[in-house]
Amino acid sequence: MNLILFGPPGAGKGTQAQYIVERFGLPQISTGDMLRAAVKAQTPLGLKAKTIMDAGGLVSDELVLGIVSERLAQPDCVNGFILDGFPRTIPQADALVDVLSGMGKSIDHVISLEVDTDEIVQRLSGRRTCSACGKGYHVVNAPSRADGFCDVCGSALLQRDDDREDTVKHRLAVYDQQTAPLKKYYEQSGVLRSITGTGAVEEIQRQIVAILEG
Ligand code: AMP
């Protein structure tokens, strides 16, 4: 099962992807996570991407396609995968078709998580991540017990540079211009399913399972 989780930043793609990983045993391919790992490791790719990511822009299609193609060729993707944060532009989606068809594959489902803009700004600007173990928190919705420190390992919680409010607004504008048109693209190919991305996490999970098992 080859799946794309689609939606604006903060729609909950990462959270839902983790659930699908556990439930269906498919690997999650998050271009944002891969790029952040490259930035942290200070690889040439990471150094190229960092300034653009911090400003909330999109890194070049060429660069992202390189890392996604390499990842899709790994043996754990043979029975399927979950793309999270990719594709983000029409040229990326076109290139994905080519890469997959070269492997005799195609996309089975695109699940679009629908969340309105005010909710996204609130979600992203309150999001915090443990600097050591990566556990996620939210200052209002899911606070840690000790303010600023991880419940699991006690390390400091950090805010992603691109989760600051002005950058979030820019990321949303980029989403509207470059990524939102992909909805029509996938609607036309008959694979798009839209569900609401607000409300109880379990209810969103239930709807995703119904789509994937339906
Ligand atoms: P995310 O964690 O998915 O919100 O991604 C964080 C940042 O990584 C984005 O704001 C972009 O700068 C970059 N990025 C992630 N995925 C892509 C992509 N498919 N195309 C271009 N840039 C991306």
CSV table of C-alpha atoms and ligand atoms in Angstrom, one decimal:
chain,number,residue,atom,x,y,z
A,1,MET,CA,0.0,0.0,0.0
A,2,ASN,CA,1.6,3.2,-1.2
A,3,LEU,CA,0.2,6.2,0.6
A,4,ILE,CA,0.5,10.0,0.7
A,5,LEU,CA,-0.5,11.9,3.8
A,6,PHE,CA,-1.4,15.3,2.6
A,7,GLY,CA,-2.3,18.6,4.3
A,8,PRO,CA,-0.9,21.9,5.5
A,9,PRO,CA,1.9,22.1,8.0
A,10,GLY,CA,0.4,21.3,11.4
A,11,ALA,CA,-2.4,19.2,10.1
A,12,GLY,CA,-1.2,16.2,12.0
A,13,LYS,CA,0.5,14.2,9.2
A,14,GLY,CA,3.4,13.2,11.4
A,15,THR,CA,1.2,12.0,14.2
A,16,GLN,CA,-1.1,10.0,11.9
A,17,ALA,CA,1.9,8.6,10.0
A,18,GLN,CA,3.3,7.2,13.3
A,19,TYR,CA,0.0,5.5,14.0
A,20,ILE,CA,0.0,3.9,10.5
A,21,VAL,CA,3.6,2.8,10.9
A,22,GLU,CA,2.6,0.9,14.0
A,23,ARG,CA,-0.7,-0.4,12.7
A,24,PHE,CA,0.2,-1.4,9.2
A,25,GLY,CA,4.0,-1.8,9.4
A,26,LEU,CA,4.7,0.6,6.6
A,27,PRO,CA,7.8,2.9,6.7
A,28,GLN,CA,7.2,6.7,7.1
A,29,ILE,CA,9.1,8.8,4.7
A,30,SER,CA,9.1,12.4,6.0
A,31,THR,CA,11.1,14.7,3.9
A,32,GLY,CA,11.0,17.3,6.7
A,33,ASP,CA,12.5,14.8,9.1
A,34,MET,CA,15.2,13.7,6.6
A,35,LEU,CA,16.1,17.3,5.8
A,36,ARG,CA,16.3,18.2,9.5
A,37,ALA,CA,18.6,15.2,10.1
A,38,ALA,CA,20.8,16.5,7.2
A,39,VAL,CA,20.9,20.0,8.8
A,40,LYS,CA,21.8,18.5,12.2
A,41,ALA,CA,24.6,16.4,10.6
A,42,GLN,CA,25.8,19.4,8.6
A,43,THR,CA,26.0,17.4,5.4
A,44,PRO,CA,26.4,19.5,2.2
A,45,LEU,CA,22.7,18.9,1.5
A,46,GLY,CA,21.8,20.1,5.0
A,47,LEU,CA,23.8,23.2,4.7
A,48,LYS,CA,22.0,24.0,1.4
A,49,ALA,CA,18.6,23.4,2.9
A,50,LYS,CA,19.0,25.1,6.3
A,51,THR,CA,18.5,28.8,5.4
A,52,ILE,CA,15.5,28.0,3.2
A,53,MET,CA,13.9,25.8,5.9
A,54,ASP,CA,14.4,28.4,8.7
A,55,ALA,CA,12.7,31.0,6.5
A,56,GLY,CA,9.7,28.6,5.9
A,57,GLY,CA,10.4,28.3,2.1
A,58,LEU,CA,10.6,25.1,0.0
A,59,VAL,CA,13.9,23.6,-0.8
A,60,SER,CA,14.5,22.8,-4.5
A,61,ASP,CA,12.5,20.0,-6.1
A,62,GLU,CA,15.7,18.5,-7.4
A,63,LEU,CA,17.2,18.2,-3.9
A,64,VAL,CA,14.0,16.7,-2.3
A,65,LEU,CA,13.5,14.3,-5.3
A,66,GLY,CA,17.1,13.0,-4.8
A,67,ILE,CA,16.5,12.1,-1.2
A,68,VAL,CA,13.0,10.6,-1.8
A,69,SER,CA,14.1,8.5,-4.8
A,70,GLU,CA,17.0,7.1,-2.8
A,71,ARG,CA,14.7,6.3,0.2
A,72,LEU,CA,12.0,4.7,-2.0
A,73,ALA,CA,14.6,2.3,-3.3
A,74,GLN,CA,15.3,0.9,0.1
A,75,PRO,CA,14.2,-2.7,0.8
A,76,ASP,CA,11.7,-1.7,3.6
A,77,CYS,CA,9.6,0.1,1.0
A,78,VAL,CA,9.0,-3.0,-1.1
A,79,ASN,CA,5.5,-3.6,0.4
A,80,GLY,CA,4.5,0.1,0.7
A,81,PHE,CA,5.3,3.4,2.3
A,82,ILE,CA,3.8,6.5,3.8
A,83,LEU,CA,4.9,9.8,2.2
A,84,ASP,CA,4.6,12.7,4.7
A,85,GLY,CA,5.4,16.2,3.5
A,86,PHE,CA,6.1,15.1,0.0
A,87,PRO,CA,5.1,15.9,-2.8
A,88,ARG,CA,4.7,19.6,-2.1
A,89,THR,CA,4.7,20.9,-5.7
A,90,ILE,CA,3.2,19.8,-9.0
A,91,PRO,CA,6.7,19.1,-10.5
A,92,GLN,CA,7.4,16.9,-7.4
A,93,ALA,CA,4.2,15.0,-7.9
A,94,ASP,CA,4.9,14.5,-11.6
A,95,ALA,CA,8.4,13.3,-10.8
A,96,LEU,CA,7.0,10.9,-8.2
A,97,VAL,CA,4.8,9.3,-10.9
A,98,ASP,CA,8.0,8.7,-13.0
A,99,VAL,CA,10.0,7.3,-10.1
A,100,LEU,CA,7.3,5.0,-9.0
A,101,SER,CA,6.4,3.8,-12.5
A,102,GLY,CA,10.0,2.9,-13.0
A,103,MET,CA,9.6,0.6,-10.1
A,104,GLY,CA,6.2,-0.8,-11.4
A,105,LYS,CA,4.4,1.1,-8.6
A,106,SER,CA,1.8,3.9,-8.2
A,107,ILE,CA,0.1,5.8,-5.4
A,108,ASP,CA,-3.0,3.9,-3.9
A,109,HIS,CA,-4.3,6.6,-1.6
A,110,VAL,CA,-3.8,10.3,-0.8
A,111,ILE,CA,-5.4,11.1,2.5
A,112,SER,CA,-5.9,14.8,3.0
A,113,LEU,CA,-6.2,16.1,6.5
A,114,GLU,CA,-8.3,19.2,6.6
A,115,VAL,CA,-7.6,21.8,9.3
A,116,ASP,CA,-8.4,25.5,9.3
A,117,THR,CA,-5.7,28.2,9.4
A,118,ASP,CA,-6.3,29.6,12.9
A,119,GLU,CA,-6.1,26.1,14.4
A,120,ILE,CA,-2.8,25.5,12.5
A,121,VAL,CA,-1.2,28.7,13.7
A,122,GLN,CA,-2.2,27.8,17.3
A,123,ARG,CA,-0.9,24.2,16.9
A,124,LEU,CA,2.4,25.1,15.3
A,125,SER,CA,3.3,28.1,17.4
A,126,GLY,CA,2.8,26.0,20.6
A,127,ARG,CA,4.6,22.9,19.4
A,128,ARG,CA,7.8,21.9,21.3
A,129,THR,CA,10.1,18.9,20.8
A,130,CYS,CA,12.5,17.3,23.2
A,131,SER,CA,16.1,18.1,22.1
A,132,ALA,CA,17.3,14.6,23.1
A,133,CYS,CA,14.6,12.0,22.5
A,134,GLY,CA,12.4,13.9,20.0
A,135,LYS,CA,9.1,13.5,22.0
A,136,GLY,CA,6.6,16.0,20.9
A,137,TYR,CA,4.6,18.4,23.2
A,138,HIS,CA,2.2,21.4,22.9
A,139,VAL,CA,2.3,24.2,25.4
A,140,VAL,CA,-1.5,24.2,25.7
A,141,ASN,CA,-2.8,20.9,24.3
A,142,ALA,CA,-0.1,18.5,25.6
A,143,PRO,CA,2.2,20.3,28.0
A,144,SER,CA,5.1,18.6,29.8
A,145,ARG,CA,4.9,18.2,33.6
A,146,ALA,CA,7.9,20.5,34.2
A,147,ASP,CA,7.7,23.6,32.0
A,148,GLY,CA,10.3,23.4,29.2
A,149,PHE,CA,11.6,19.9,30.1
A,150,CYS,CA,10.8,16.4,28.7
A,151,ASP,CA,8.7,14.1,30.8
A,152,VAL,CA,10.6,11.1,29.5
A,153,CYS,CA,14.3,12.0,29.6
A,154,GLY,CA,14.3,15.4,31.4
A,155,SER,CA,16.1,17.2,28.5
A,156,ALA,CA,15.2,20.7,27.3
A,157,LEU,CA,12.3,21.2,25.0
A,158,LEU,CA,12.9,23.3,21.9
A,159,GLN,CA,10.8,25.2,19.4
A,160,ARG,CA,11.6,24.5,15.8
A,161,ASP,CA,12.9,27.7,14.2
A,162,ASP,CA,10.2,27.5,11.5
A,163,ASP,CA,7.4,27.1,14.1
A,164,ARG,CA,7.7,30.8,15.1
A,165,GLU,CA,4.5,32.6,14.3
A,166,ASP,CA,5.7,34.8,11.5
A,167,THR,CA,7.4,31.9,9.8
A,168,VAL,CA,4.3,29.7,10.2
A,169,LYS,CA,2.3,32.4,8.3
A,170,HIS,CA,4.8,32.3,5.5
A,171,ARG,CA,4.8,28.5,5.4
A,172,LEU,CA,1.0,28.6,5.1
A,173,ALA,CA,1.2,31.1,2.2
A,174,VAL,CA,3.7,28.8,0.5
A,175,TYR,CA,1.3,25.9,1.1
A,176,ASP,CA,-1.6,27.7,-0.5
A,177,GLN,CA,0.4,28.7,-3.5
A,178,GLN,CA,2.4,25.7,-4.2
A,179,THR,CA,1.0,22.7,-2.4
A,180,ALA,CA,-2.8,23.1,-2.2
A,181,PRO,CA,-3.1,22.7,-6.0
A,182,LEU,CA,-2.1,19.1,-5.6
A,183,LYS,CA,-5.5,18.4,-4.1
A,184,LYS,CA,-7.1,18.9,-7.5
A,185,TYR,CA,-4.2,16.9,-9.1
A,186,TYR,CA,-5.0,13.8,-7.0
A,187,GLU,CA,-8.7,14.3,-7.1
A,188,GLN,CA,-8.4,14.0,-10.9
A,189,SER,CA,-6.5,10.8,-10.6
A,190,GLY,CA,-9.2,9.4,-8.3
A,191,VAL,CA,-7.0,8.7,-5.3
A,192,LEU,CA,-7.8,11.6,-3.0
A,193,ARG,CA,-9.8,11.1,0.2
A,194,SER,CA,-10.4,14.1,2.5
A,195,ILE,CA,-11.0,13.8,6.2
A,196,THR,CA,-11.2,16.3,9.0
A,197,GLY,CA,-7.9,16.7,10.9
A,198,THR,CA,-9.5,18.3,14.0
A,199,GLY,CA,-11.1,16.5,16.9
A,200,ALA,CA,-10.1,13.4,18.8
A,201,VAL,CA,-6.9,11.7,17.4
A,202,GLU,CA,-8.6,8.3,17.7
A,203,GLU,CA,-11.5,9.4,15.5
A,204,ILE,CA,-9.1,10.6,12.8
A,205,GLN,CA,-7.2,7.3,13.1
A,206,ARG,CA,-10.5,5.4,12.8
A,207,GLN,CA,-11.3,7.2,9.5
A,208,ILE,CA,-7.8,6.5,8.2
A,209,VAL,CA,-8.1,2.8,9.0
A,210,ALA,CA,-11.5,2.7,7.2
A,211,ILE,CA,-10.0,4.2,4.1
A,212,LEU,CA,-7.0,1.9,4.1
A,213,GLU,CA,-8.9,-1.2,4.9
A,214,GLY,CA,-11.9,-0.3,2.7
B,1,AMP,P1,7.9,19.7,7.4
B,1,AMP,O1,8.5,19.1,8.6
B,1,AMP,O2,7.2,18.7,6.5
B,1,AMP,O3,6.9,20.9,7.8
B,1,AMP,O4,9.1,20.3,6.6
B,1,AMP,C1,9.9,21.3,7.1
B,1,AMP,C2,10.6,22.1,6.0
B,1,AMP,O5,11.4,21.2,5.2
B,1,AMP,C3,9.6,22.8,5.0
B,1,AMP,O6,9.1,24.0,5.5
B,1,AMP,C4,10.5,22.9,3.8
B,1,AMP,O7,11.5,24.0,3.9
B,1,AMP,C5,11.3,21.6,3.8
B,1,AMP,N1,10.6,20.6,3.1
B,1,AMP,C6,10.1,19.4,3.6
B,1,AMP,N2,9.5,18.7,2.6
B,1,AMP,C7,9.7,19.4,1.4
B,1,AMP,C8,9.3,19.1,0.1
B,1,AMP,N3,8.7,18.1,-0.3
B,1,AMP,N4,9.7,20.1,-0.8
B,1,AMP,C9,10.4,21.2,-0.5
B,1,AMP,N5,10.8,21.5,0.8
B,1,AMP,C10,10.4,20.6,1.8
